[in-house]
């Protein structure tokens, strides 16, 4: 029901959008559904598809008690269309149409722009499932395996969310875009996913935790900006997606923290207090802290590329149109139109990095990236409590925003992690101390041994402090058939 109460589970597609009375859209979704299931079975998790997993499924869209937990085989998961409750008399919060009633239908003049925003967001959702499809085989515990699958099914649901908007509010071209979302493949040479970071490999579990820490956090920022949209169905969709996204970042943050914790504990037990005694630390079956830092450097830079160019007319247009706002737009106290304000942006000028004031509208990508930086830095500060408590002289840091970039102005230069410019030779000489080397990756891969007994954890990661849904850490989160 449009006011967003309980979810209708009667039909094939659970929803709170009145699908049973909306024949046209229901038919479009039911036509799309078999292709989705095919995609899930061939590109979703490569193992354990038929084993019961202790998953949460949304049963409401209110802020409390919205999910229930139970054992589900993934292909039978109740993917559905869930929108956060409508806000009465909502108005467009920013841009040229600020103060006008929020749109319940697509504004004709912005149709193409809106469709593109939906497709780009939608494309990231199945992409991450594809990137993570082989991780189940090497899960460090049943607890982690379950968390991986929870993230996967929810990314699948996020795809449903965007497909619903395409099919409900766009006609034939919306249906075509929905089909294409099932056709592109992460990392494919001919039909890749749309954004670079979503074509990278996620070869090991530390990469997965870094991805969910850094890249799902970009997802949170993008969804938060779209949740401000003057197109009300998009706003409501993204608001509900954000409640799920929080868990993905929890998986990343606690995953990295548990990895650091295990390393620090093993070092203490072995009497090693120099984090740079890398071979000695590795001999303990844990990942040395400098290598964890290098993984963070890699994933941070890849994720910054997702924010796009420093100066962007697309971002300015989407804001002006009232389609995509700023992070926490509703809490900001300026004019929400930005026609006469400026914003400081770090730029490349004559081979040097300089801060420059530019029109605020064209700097919206950087503003969102700056908000992301603040959020990410707070997470890294939480990682650092682990070495700090142990009295170890090691702190994780975020590399400079110019480091190892492929999109935007800094893609033209090489810098170290402090943002100092390097020549090609200097870069070649120092690359392996800043980014994971082939040796580092081989070592990490060698640790990826599965742990499949309840309560068992791989050598390189500490157990969680708490289980999921009040269950203990040694709960049988996935019932693997013998
Ligand atoms: Fe998502
Ligand atoms: Fe996510």
Short mmCIF file of C-alpha atoms and ligand atoms in Angstrom, two decimals:
data_model
loop_
_atom_site.label_atom_id
_atom_site.label_comp_id
_atom_site.label_asym_id
_atom_site.label_seq_id
_atom_site.Cartn_x
_atom_site.Cartn_y
_atom_site.Cartn_z
CA UNK A 1 0.00 0.00 0.00
CA UNK A 2 1.37 3.39 -0.93
CA UNK A 3 1.40 4.64 2.64
CA UNK A 4 3.99 1.96 3.36
CA UNK A 5 2.68 -0.37 5.98
CA UNK A 6 3.04 -4.14 5.87
CA UNK A 7 4.18 -5.85 2.73
CA UNK A 8 1.89 -7.82 0.46
CA UNK A 9 3.40 -11.30 0.20
CA UNK A 10 0.49 -12.89 -1.64
CA UNK A 11 1.73 -12.62 -5.19
CA UNK A 12 4.97 -13.65 -6.81
CA UNK A 13 6.58 -10.33 -5.94
CA UNK A 14 6.37 -9.02 -2.37
CA UNK A 15 5.64 -5.31 -2.44
CA UNK A 16 4.12 -2.31 -0.75
CA UNK A 17 3.31 -0.48 -3.96
CA UNK A 18 -0.09 -1.98 -4.69
CA UNK A 19 1.19 -4.27 -7.42
CA UNK A 20 -1.88 -6.54 -7.33
CA UNK A 21 -3.94 -3.63 -8.69
CA UNK A 22 -1.33 -2.45 -11.20
CA UNK A 23 -1.64 -5.00 -13.99
CA UNK A 24 0.67 -3.33 -16.47
CA UNK A 25 3.65 -3.09 -14.11
CA UNK A 26 2.97 -6.47 -12.57
CA UNK A 27 3.08 -8.05 -15.99
CA UNK A 28 6.31 -6.25 -16.86
CA UNK A 29 7.94 -7.41 -13.63
CA UNK A 30 6.66 -10.97 -14.00
CA UNK A 31 8.10 -11.02 -17.51
CA UNK A 32 11.45 -9.78 -16.20
CA UNK A 33 11.49 -12.19 -13.24
CA UNK A 34 12.60 -15.44 -15.00
CA UNK A 35 15.56 -13.61 -16.55
CA UNK A 36 16.49 -12.33 -13.13
CA UNK A 37 16.38 -15.83 -11.63
CA UNK A 38 18.52 -17.11 -14.52
CA UNK A 39 20.97 -14.30 -13.89
CA UNK A 40 21.01 -15.06 -10.15
CA UNK A 41 21.64 -18.76 -10.70
CA UNK A 42 24.39 -18.23 -13.27
CA UNK A 43 26.03 -15.03 -11.95
CA UNK A 44 25.06 -15.06 -8.25
CA UNK A 45 26.93 -17.05 -5.59
CA UNK A 46 28.83 -19.90 -7.26
CA UNK A 47 28.37 -22.26 -4.30
CA UNK A 48 25.77 -23.09 -1.63
CA UNK A 49 22.82 -21.87 -3.71
CA UNK A 50 20.74 -24.78 -2.45
CA UNK A 51 21.71 -24.66 1.20
CA UNK A 52 19.53 -22.91 3.78
CA UNK A 53 21.05 -19.59 4.88
CA UNK A 54 19.98 -17.63 7.96
CA UNK A 55 18.87 -14.45 6.15
CA UNK A 56 16.83 -11.43 7.01
CA UNK A 57 13.91 -10.55 4.78
CA UNK A 58 12.08 -7.24 4.92
CA UNK A 59 8.55 -7.53 6.31
CA UNK A 60 7.84 -3.83 6.73
CA UNK A 61 9.34 -0.49 5.87
CA UNK A 62 9.04 1.31 9.19
CA UNK A 63 12.21 2.17 11.08
CA UNK A 64 11.75 -0.61 13.63
CA UNK A 65 11.14 -4.31 13.26
CA UNK A 66 11.27 -4.15 9.46
CA UNK A 67 12.99 -7.49 8.97
CA UNK A 68 12.55 -11.06 10.07
CA UNK A 69 15.22 -13.76 10.14
CA UNK A 70 14.92 -17.33 9.01
CA UNK A 71 16.52 -20.05 6.92
CA UNK A 72 16.07 -19.49 3.18
CA UNK A 73 17.60 -21.00 0.06
CA UNK A 74 18.85 -18.02 -1.89
CA UNK A 75 16.99 -18.61 -5.17
CA UNK A 76 13.79 -18.65 -3.06
CA UNK A 77 14.56 -15.35 -1.36
CA UNK A 78 11.61 -12.93 -1.32
CA UNK A 79 13.00 -10.14 -3.44
CA UNK A 80 10.48 -7.40 -3.58
CA UNK A 81 9.55 -3.80 -4.24
CA UNK A 82 9.72 -1.77 -1.06
CA UNK A 83 9.35 1.97 -0.73
CA UNK A 84 9.70 3.97 2.46
CA UNK A 85 6.43 5.58 3.61
CA UNK A 86 5.35 8.70 1.70
CA UNK A 87 5.86 12.01 3.44
CA UNK A 88 2.66 14.06 3.21
CA UNK A 89 2.79 17.22 1.07
CA UNK A 90 6.46 16.76 0.32
CA UNK A 91 8.00 19.51 -1.81
CA UNK A 92 11.07 19.51 -4.03
CA UNK A 93 13.85 20.35 -1.59
CA UNK A 94 16.43 21.99 -3.89
CA UNK A 95 17.25 23.27 -7.35
CA UNK A 96 15.27 25.40 -9.79
CA UNK A 97 11.93 23.87 -8.71
CA UNK A 98 12.56 24.17 -4.99
CA UNK A 99 9.30 24.45 -3.05
CA UNK A 100 7.06 23.02 -5.79
CA UNK A 101 5.16 19.80 -4.96
CA UNK A 102 7.38 16.73 -5.31
CA UNK A 103 6.83 14.86 -8.59
CA UNK A 104 4.80 11.68 -8.46
CA UNK A 105 5.32 11.16 -12.19
CA UNK A 106 8.42 11.68 -14.31
CA UNK A 107 8.86 15.35 -15.23
CA UNK A 108 8.94 15.26 -19.05
CA UNK A 109 11.78 17.72 -19.49
CA UNK A 110 14.08 15.63 -17.28
CA UNK A 111 13.04 12.19 -18.45
CA UNK A 112 16.35 11.19 -20.07
CA UNK A 113 18.43 12.49 -17.17
CA UNK A 114 16.32 10.64 -14.63
CA UNK A 115 16.43 7.39 -16.58
CA UNK A 116 20.20 7.62 -16.77
CA UNK A 117 20.48 8.13 -12.99
CA UNK A 118 18.33 5.03 -12.39
CA UNK A 119 20.30 2.91 -14.85
CA UNK A 120 23.69 3.89 -13.43
CA UNK A 121 22.57 3.19 -9.86
CA UNK A 122 20.85 -0.02 -10.97
CA UNK A 123 23.93 -1.28 -12.80
CA UNK A 124 26.08 -1.23 -9.66
CA UNK A 125 23.77 -3.60 -7.77
CA UNK A 126 24.08 -6.80 -9.84
CA UNK A 127 27.71 -5.88 -10.59
CA UNK A 128 28.76 -6.31 -6.97
CA UNK A 129 27.01 -9.68 -6.77
CA UNK A 130 28.97 -10.78 -9.84
CA UNK A 131 32.21 -9.50 -8.35
CA UNK A 132 31.64 -11.48 -5.17
CA UNK A 133 30.34 -14.71 -6.65
CA UNK A 134 33.38 -16.87 -5.95
CA UNK A 135 33.94 -15.80 -2.35
CA UNK A 136 31.61 -18.38 -0.82
CA UNK A 137 34.14 -21.14 -1.49
CA UNK A 138 36.72 -19.55 0.83
CA UNK A 139 34.55 -18.01 3.55
CA UNK A 140 36.49 -17.73 6.82
CA UNK A 141 33.44 -18.87 8.84
CA UNK A 142 29.75 -19.68 8.50
CA UNK A 143 29.02 -16.30 10.08
CA UNK A 144 30.95 -14.53 7.31
CA UNK A 145 29.42 -16.74 4.66
CA UNK A 146 25.97 -15.73 5.83
CA UNK A 147 26.91 -12.04 5.82
CA UNK A 148 28.21 -12.32 2.26
CA UNK A 149 24.96 -13.90 1.12
CA UNK A 150 22.89 -11.31 2.98
CA UNK A 151 24.72 -8.54 1.15
CA UNK A 152 24.29 -10.43 -2.15
CA UNK A 153 20.52 -10.95 -1.86
CA UNK A 154 20.03 -7.33 -0.83
CA UNK A 155 22.07 -6.06 -3.78
CA UNK A 156 19.76 -8.25 -5.85
CA UNK A 157 16.79 -6.51 -4.24
CA UNK A 158 18.33 -3.12 -4.99
CA UNK A 159 18.37 -4.14 -8.63
CA UNK A 160 14.64 -4.91 -8.31
CA UNK A 161 14.13 -1.47 -6.79
CA UNK A 162 15.62 0.31 -9.81
CA UNK A 163 13.92 -2.03 -12.28
CA UNK A 164 10.56 -1.26 -10.70
CA UNK A 165 11.10 2.47 -11.19
CA UNK A 166 12.16 1.91 -14.80
CA UNK A 167 9.16 -0.28 -15.56
CA UNK A 168 6.59 1.72 -13.65
CA UNK A 169 7.57 5.22 -14.78
CA UNK A 170 9.18 4.67 -18.17
CA UNK A 171 7.51 2.73 -20.93
CA UNK A 172 9.23 0.61 -23.48
CA UNK A 173 12.68 2.13 -23.02
CA UNK A 174 12.41 1.44 -19.29
CA UNK A 175 11.72 -2.22 -20.01
CA UNK A 176 14.67 -2.34 -22.39
CA UNK A 177 16.97 -0.82 -19.80
CA UNK A 178 15.70 -3.38 -17.28
CA UNK A 179 16.68 -6.18 -19.66
CA UNK A 180 20.10 -4.65 -20.28
CA UNK A 181 20.77 -4.58 -16.54
CA UNK A 182 20.72 -8.39 -16.71
CA UNK A 183 22.98 -8.49 -19.76
CA UNK A 184 26.05 -6.52 -18.77
CA UNK A 185 28.70 -8.44 -16.80
CA UNK A 186 31.28 -7.22 -14.34
CA UNK A 187 34.74 -7.31 -15.91
CA UNK A 188 33.49 -8.46 -19.32
CA UNK A 189 35.58 -7.11 -22.21
CA UNK A 190 32.58 -6.60 -24.51
CA UNK A 191 29.69 -5.81 -22.17
CA UNK A 192 31.21 -4.49 -18.95
CA UNK A 193 29.31 -2.87 -16.10
CA UNK A 194 29.08 0.91 -16.41
CA UNK A 195 31.49 2.06 -13.69
CA UNK A 196 35.15 1.13 -13.32
CA UNK A 197 35.20 -0.01 -9.69
CA UNK A 198 32.42 -2.47 -10.51
CA UNK A 199 34.54 -4.20 -13.12
CA UNK A 200 37.41 -4.90 -10.71
CA UNK A 201 37.92 -8.34 -9.27
CA UNK A 202 37.11 -9.13 -5.64
CA UNK A 203 39.56 -12.03 -5.37
CA UNK A 204 39.74 -12.55 -1.61
CA UNK A 205 37.88 -11.80 1.60
CA UNK A 206 40.02 -8.83 2.59
CA UNK A 207 39.05 -7.30 -0.78
CA UNK A 208 35.41 -8.04 0.03
CA UNK A 209 35.64 -6.30 3.40
CA UNK A 210 37.46 -3.34 1.83
CA UNK A 211 34.83 -3.21 -0.92
CA UNK A 212 31.95 -3.19 1.56
CA UNK A 213 33.78 -0.64 3.72
CA UNK A 214 34.78 1.76 0.94
CA UNK A 215 32.56 1.09 -2.07
CA UNK A 216 29.27 0.32 -0.33
CA UNK A 217 29.88 3.58 1.52
CA UNK A 218 29.94 5.34 -1.84
CA UNK A 219 26.64 3.54 -2.41
CA UNK A 220 25.35 5.07 0.79
CA UNK A 221 26.37 8.57 -0.32
CA UNK A 222 24.79 8.18 -3.76
CA UNK A 223 21.57 6.77 -2.27
CA UNK A 224 21.50 9.55 0.30
CA UNK A 225 21.78 12.14 -2.49
CA UNK A 226 19.05 10.39 -4.51
CA UNK A 227 16.88 10.05 -1.39
CA UNK A 228 16.58 13.87 -1.53
CA UNK A 229 15.18 13.69 -5.04
CA UNK A 230 12.18 15.74 -6.07
CA UNK A 231 11.00 12.63 -7.94
CA UNK A 232 9.20 11.17 -4.96
CA UNK A 233 9.18 7.45 -5.91
CA UNK A 234 12.98 7.57 -6.22
CA UNK A 235 13.30 9.33 -2.89
CA UNK A 236 11.15 6.71 -1.15
CA UNK A 237 12.97 3.83 -2.83
CA UNK A 238 16.39 5.10 -1.80
CA UNK A 239 15.30 5.82 1.75
CA UNK A 240 14.41 2.18 2.20
CA UNK A 241 17.58 0.97 0.45
CA UNK A 242 19.64 2.97 2.95
CA UNK A 243 18.30 0.88 5.83
CA UNK A 244 19.75 -2.21 4.11
CA UNK A 245 22.97 -0.49 3.08
CA UNK A 246 23.90 0.08 6.72
CA UNK A 247 24.42 -3.66 7.15
CA UNK A 248 26.76 -3.81 4.15
CA UNK A 249 29.03 -1.21 5.70
CA UNK A 250 28.80 -3.01 9.04
CA UNK A 251 30.10 -6.14 7.30
CA UNK A 252 33.00 -4.17 5.84
CA UNK A 253 33.92 -2.27 8.95
CA UNK A 254 33.75 -5.22 11.32
CA UNK A 255 35.44 -7.49 8.76
CA UNK A 256 38.48 -5.22 8.46
CA UNK A 257 38.53 -4.62 12.21
CA UNK A 258 38.45 -8.36 12.96
CA UNK A 259 41.28 -8.90 10.48
CA UNK A 260 43.38 -6.23 12.21
CA UNK A 261 42.43 -7.62 15.62
CA UNK A 262 43.60 -11.10 14.74
CA UNK A 263 46.93 -9.78 13.42
CA UNK A 264 47.50 -7.66 16.51
CA UNK A 265 46.61 -10.56 18.83
CA UNK A 266 48.93 -12.95 16.99
CA UNK A 267 51.77 -10.43 17.08
CA UNK A 268 51.29 -9.93 20.82
CA UNK A 269 51.27 -13.68 21.45
CA UNK A 270 54.48 -14.05 19.45
CA UNK A 271 56.14 -11.06 21.10
CA UNK A 272 56.45 -9.08 17.85
CA UNK A 273 56.02 -5.34 18.31
CA UNK A 274 57.40 -4.11 14.98
CA UNK A 275 54.53 -4.18 12.45
CA UNK A 276 57.09 -4.07 9.62
CA UNK A 277 58.59 -7.48 10.41
CA UNK A 278 56.40 -8.67 7.62
CA UNK A 279 57.76 -12.18 7.09
CA UNK A 280 57.63 -12.95 10.81
CA UNK A 281 54.06 -11.69 11.04
CA UNK A 282 52.99 -13.62 7.96
CA UNK A 283 54.48 -16.79 9.37
CA UNK A 284 51.78 -16.54 12.07
CA UNK A 285 49.08 -17.07 9.44
CA UNK A 286 47.77 -13.51 9.65
CA UNK A 287 47.89 -10.50 7.32
CA UNK A 288 50.54 -7.94 8.28
CA UNK A 289 49.24 -4.44 8.93
CA UNK A 290 51.22 -2.72 6.09
CA UNK A 291 49.57 -5.06 3.58
CA UNK A 292 46.13 -4.26 5.01
CA UNK A 293 47.02 -0.57 4.52
CA UNK A 294 47.94 -1.23 0.88
CA UNK A 295 44.59 -2.94 0.30
CA UNK A 296 42.88 0.10 1.79
CA UNK A 297 44.87 2.40 -0.52
CA UNK A 298 43.73 0.44 -3.55
CA UNK A 299 40.03 0.32 -2.67
CA UNK A 300 39.91 3.94 -1.54
CA UNK A 301 41.31 5.20 -4.87
CA UNK A 302 39.00 2.94 -6.90
CA UNK A 303 36.03 4.22 -4.94
CA UNK A 304 36.95 7.90 -5.31
CA UNK A 305 36.73 7.39 -9.07
CA UNK A 306 33.01 6.67 -8.60
CA UNK A 307 32.41 10.29 -7.64
CA UNK A 308 33.27 11.34 -11.19
CA UNK A 309 34.96 14.45 -12.48
CA UNK A 310 35.95 17.33 -10.24
CA UNK A 311 33.94 19.74 -12.35
CA UNK A 312 30.70 18.30 -13.66
CA UNK A 313 27.86 19.81 -15.66
CA UNK A 314 25.90 16.56 -15.28
CA UNK A 315 25.94 16.92 -11.52
CA UNK A 316 24.97 20.60 -11.80
CA UNK A 317 22.09 19.74 -14.14
CA UNK A 318 20.79 16.92 -11.94
CA UNK A 319 20.80 19.27 -8.95
CA UNK A 320 19.20 22.14 -10.82
CA UNK A 321 16.53 19.77 -12.08
CA UNK A 322 15.75 18.68 -8.52
CA UNK A 323 16.66 15.05 -9.25
CA UNK A 324 19.81 14.49 -7.16
CA UNK A 325 20.57 16.54 -4.08
CA UNK A 326 23.47 16.81 -1.69
CA UNK A 327 24.21 14.54 1.24
CA UNK A 328 21.74 15.51 3.98
CA UNK A 329 20.33 18.30 1.82
CA UNK A 330 17.39 18.60 4.22
CA UNK A 331 19.74 19.45 7.10
CA UNK A 332 21.70 22.13 5.21
CA UNK A 333 20.77 25.75 5.82
CA UNK A 334 21.78 27.57 2.62
CA UNK A 335 19.45 28.57 -0.24
CA UNK A 336 19.44 25.01 -1.72
CA UNK A 337 19.90 26.51 -5.18
CA UNK A 338 23.59 27.40 -5.13
CA UNK A 339 23.36 29.75 -8.08
CA UNK A 340 25.73 32.29 -6.55
CA UNK A 341 27.93 30.28 -4.18
CA UNK A 342 31.36 28.74 -4.62
CA UNK A 343 33.01 25.59 -3.31
CA UNK A 344 36.74 24.85 -2.86
CA UNK A 345 38.04 22.07 -5.10
CA UNK A 346 41.53 20.58 -5.31
CA UNK A 347 42.67 20.78 -8.93
CA UNK A 348 45.64 20.09 -11.13
CA UNK A 349 47.02 23.38 -12.44
CA UNK A 350 50.24 23.50 -14.47
CA UNK A 351 51.41 20.26 -12.93
CA UNK A 352 50.68 21.30 -9.36
CA UNK A 353 47.81 20.52 -6.98
CA UNK A 354 46.01 23.69 -5.98
CA UNK A 355 42.82 24.53 -4.16
CA UNK A 356 40.47 26.62 -6.25
CA UNK A 357 37.05 28.12 -5.60
CA UNK A 358 34.64 27.07 -8.34
CA UNK A 359 30.88 27.61 -8.78
CA UNK A 360 29.22 25.38 -6.19
CA UNK A 361 26.86 23.86 -8.73
CA UNK A 362 29.65 22.45 -10.85
CA UNK A 363 31.50 21.15 -7.76
CA UNK A 364 28.70 18.91 -6.45
CA UNK A 365 30.63 15.71 -7.12
CA UNK A 366 33.44 17.02 -4.94
CA UNK A 367 31.10 18.11 -2.24
CA UNK A 368 29.66 14.59 -2.07
CA UNK A 369 33.18 13.18 -2.14
CA UNK A 370 34.19 15.44 0.75
CA UNK A 371 31.22 14.19 2.77
CA UNK A 372 32.32 10.67 1.90
CA UNK A 373 35.85 11.44 3.08
CA UNK A 374 34.55 12.57 6.46
CA UNK A 375 32.46 9.44 6.85
CA UNK A 376 35.30 7.16 5.75
CA UNK A 377 37.89 8.82 7.97
CA UNK A 378 35.65 8.18 10.98
CA UNK A 379 35.58 4.49 10.07
CA UNK A 380 39.37 4.35 9.74
CA UNK A 381 39.69 6.02 13.15
CA UNK A 382 37.63 3.11 14.53
CA UNK A 383 40.01 0.60 12.90
CA UNK A 384 42.88 2.39 14.63
CA UNK A 385 41.50 1.69 18.07
CA UNK A 386 42.80 -1.87 17.68
CA UNK A 387 46.55 -1.12 17.30
CA UNK A 388 46.11 1.78 19.70
CA UNK A 389 44.71 -0.44 22.48
CA UNK A 390 47.52 -2.93 21.86
CA UNK A 391 50.16 -0.20 22.18
CA UNK A 392 51.39 -0.80 18.63
CA UNK A 393 53.08 2.04 16.76
CA UNK A 394 50.92 1.71 13.64
CA UNK A 395 48.01 3.80 12.42
CA UNK A 396 45.97 3.34 9.27
CA UNK A 397 45.54 6.41 7.09
CA UNK A 398 43.64 7.33 3.95
CA UNK A 399 45.85 8.11 0.97
CA UNK A 400 45.72 11.50 -0.71
CA UNK A 401 42.77 12.00 -3.08
CA UNK A 402 45.17 12.34 -6.04
CA UNK A 403 46.71 8.92 -5.41
CA UNK A 404 46.29 6.25 -8.12
CA UNK A 405 43.28 7.79 -9.83
CA UNK A 406 41.84 6.84 -13.20
CA UNK A 407 38.98 9.33 -13.41
CA UNK A 408 39.20 13.10 -13.14
CA UNK A 409 42.09 15.50 -13.23
CA UNK A 410 44.51 13.42 -11.18
CA UNK A 411 44.34 10.53 -13.62
CA UNK A 412 46.92 12.53 -15.61
CA UNK A 413 49.57 12.32 -12.87
CA UNK A 414 51.23 9.86 -10.52
CA UNK A 415 51.55 10.71 -6.85
CA UNK A 416 52.59 8.96 -3.67
CA UNK A 417 50.04 8.36 -0.90
CA UNK A 418 50.81 11.86 0.46
CA UNK A 419 49.92 13.49 -2.86
CA UNK A 420 53.53 14.30 -3.87
CA UNK A 421 54.00 14.10 -7.62
CA UNK A 422 56.11 11.21 -8.88
CA UNK A 423 57.79 10.62 -12.23
CA UNK A 424 56.96 7.41 -14.08
CA UNK A 425 60.26 5.90 -12.89
CA UNK A 426 59.64 6.90 -9.28
CA UNK A 427 56.16 5.42 -9.49
CA UNK A 428 57.47 2.15 -10.89
CA UNK A 429 60.06 1.98 -8.12
CA UNK A 430 57.60 2.69 -5.34
CA UNK A 431 54.32 1.20 -6.52
CA UNK A 432 54.73 -2.01 -4.54
CA UNK A 433 55.14 -0.19 -1.25
CA UNK A 434 51.84 1.66 -1.79
CA UNK A 435 49.60 -0.88 -3.52
CA UNK A 436 49.29 -4.66 -3.06
CA UNK A 437 52.07 -6.38 -5.01
CA UNK A 438 51.73 -9.69 -6.80
CA UNK A 439 53.47 -11.29 -3.81
CA UNK A 440 51.07 -9.67 -1.35
CA UNK A 441 48.10 -10.97 -3.31
CA UNK A 442 49.56 -14.45 -3.49
CA UNK A 443 50.12 -14.44 0.25
CA UNK A 444 46.58 -13.29 0.97
CA UNK A 445 45.22 -15.89 -1.43
CA UNK A 446 47.18 -18.59 0.41
CA UNK A 447 45.33 -17.72 3.63
CA UNK A 448 41.87 -18.04 2.08
CA UNK A 449 41.12 -21.45 3.50
CA UNK A 450 37.46 -22.10 4.20
CA UNK A 451 36.22 -22.68 7.75
CA UNK A 452 32.88 -24.49 7.68
CA UNK A 453 32.27 -25.84 11.18
CA UNK A 454 30.00 -23.70 13.37
CA UNK A 455 32.22 -21.53 15.57
CA UNK A 456 35.33 -22.18 13.48
CA UNK A 457 37.27 -19.19 12.06
CA UNK A 458 40.12 -19.03 9.55
CA UNK A 459 43.58 -18.25 10.92
CA UNK A 460 43.62 -14.64 9.76
CA UNK A 461 40.40 -13.27 11.26
CA UNK A 462 39.04 -12.87 14.80
CA UNK A 463 35.52 -14.08 15.66
CA UNK A 464 32.85 -11.36 15.80
CA UNK A 465 31.98 -9.81 19.14
CA UNK A 466 28.35 -10.71 18.59
CA UNK A 467 26.47 -12.93 16.22
CA UNK A 468 23.60 -11.93 13.96
CA UNK A 469 20.06 -11.48 15.30
CA UNK A 470 21.17 -12.23 18.87
CA UNK A 471 22.54 -15.62 17.82
CA UNK A 472 25.97 -16.71 19.09
CA UNK A 473 29.07 -16.66 16.89
CA UNK A 474 29.04 -20.48 16.74
CA UNK A 475 25.47 -20.62 15.40
CA UNK A 476 25.09 -22.69 12.22
CA UNK A 477 24.34 -19.70 9.98
CA UNK A 478 24.51 -21.76 6.81
CA UNK A 479 23.35 -25.39 6.83
CA UNK A 480 25.76 -26.86 4.36
CA UNK A 481 24.69 -30.21 3.01
CA UNK A 482 27.37 -32.88 3.46
FE1 LIG B 1 23.01 -1.78 -3.13
FE1 LIG B 2 25.38 -2.36 -0.67
#
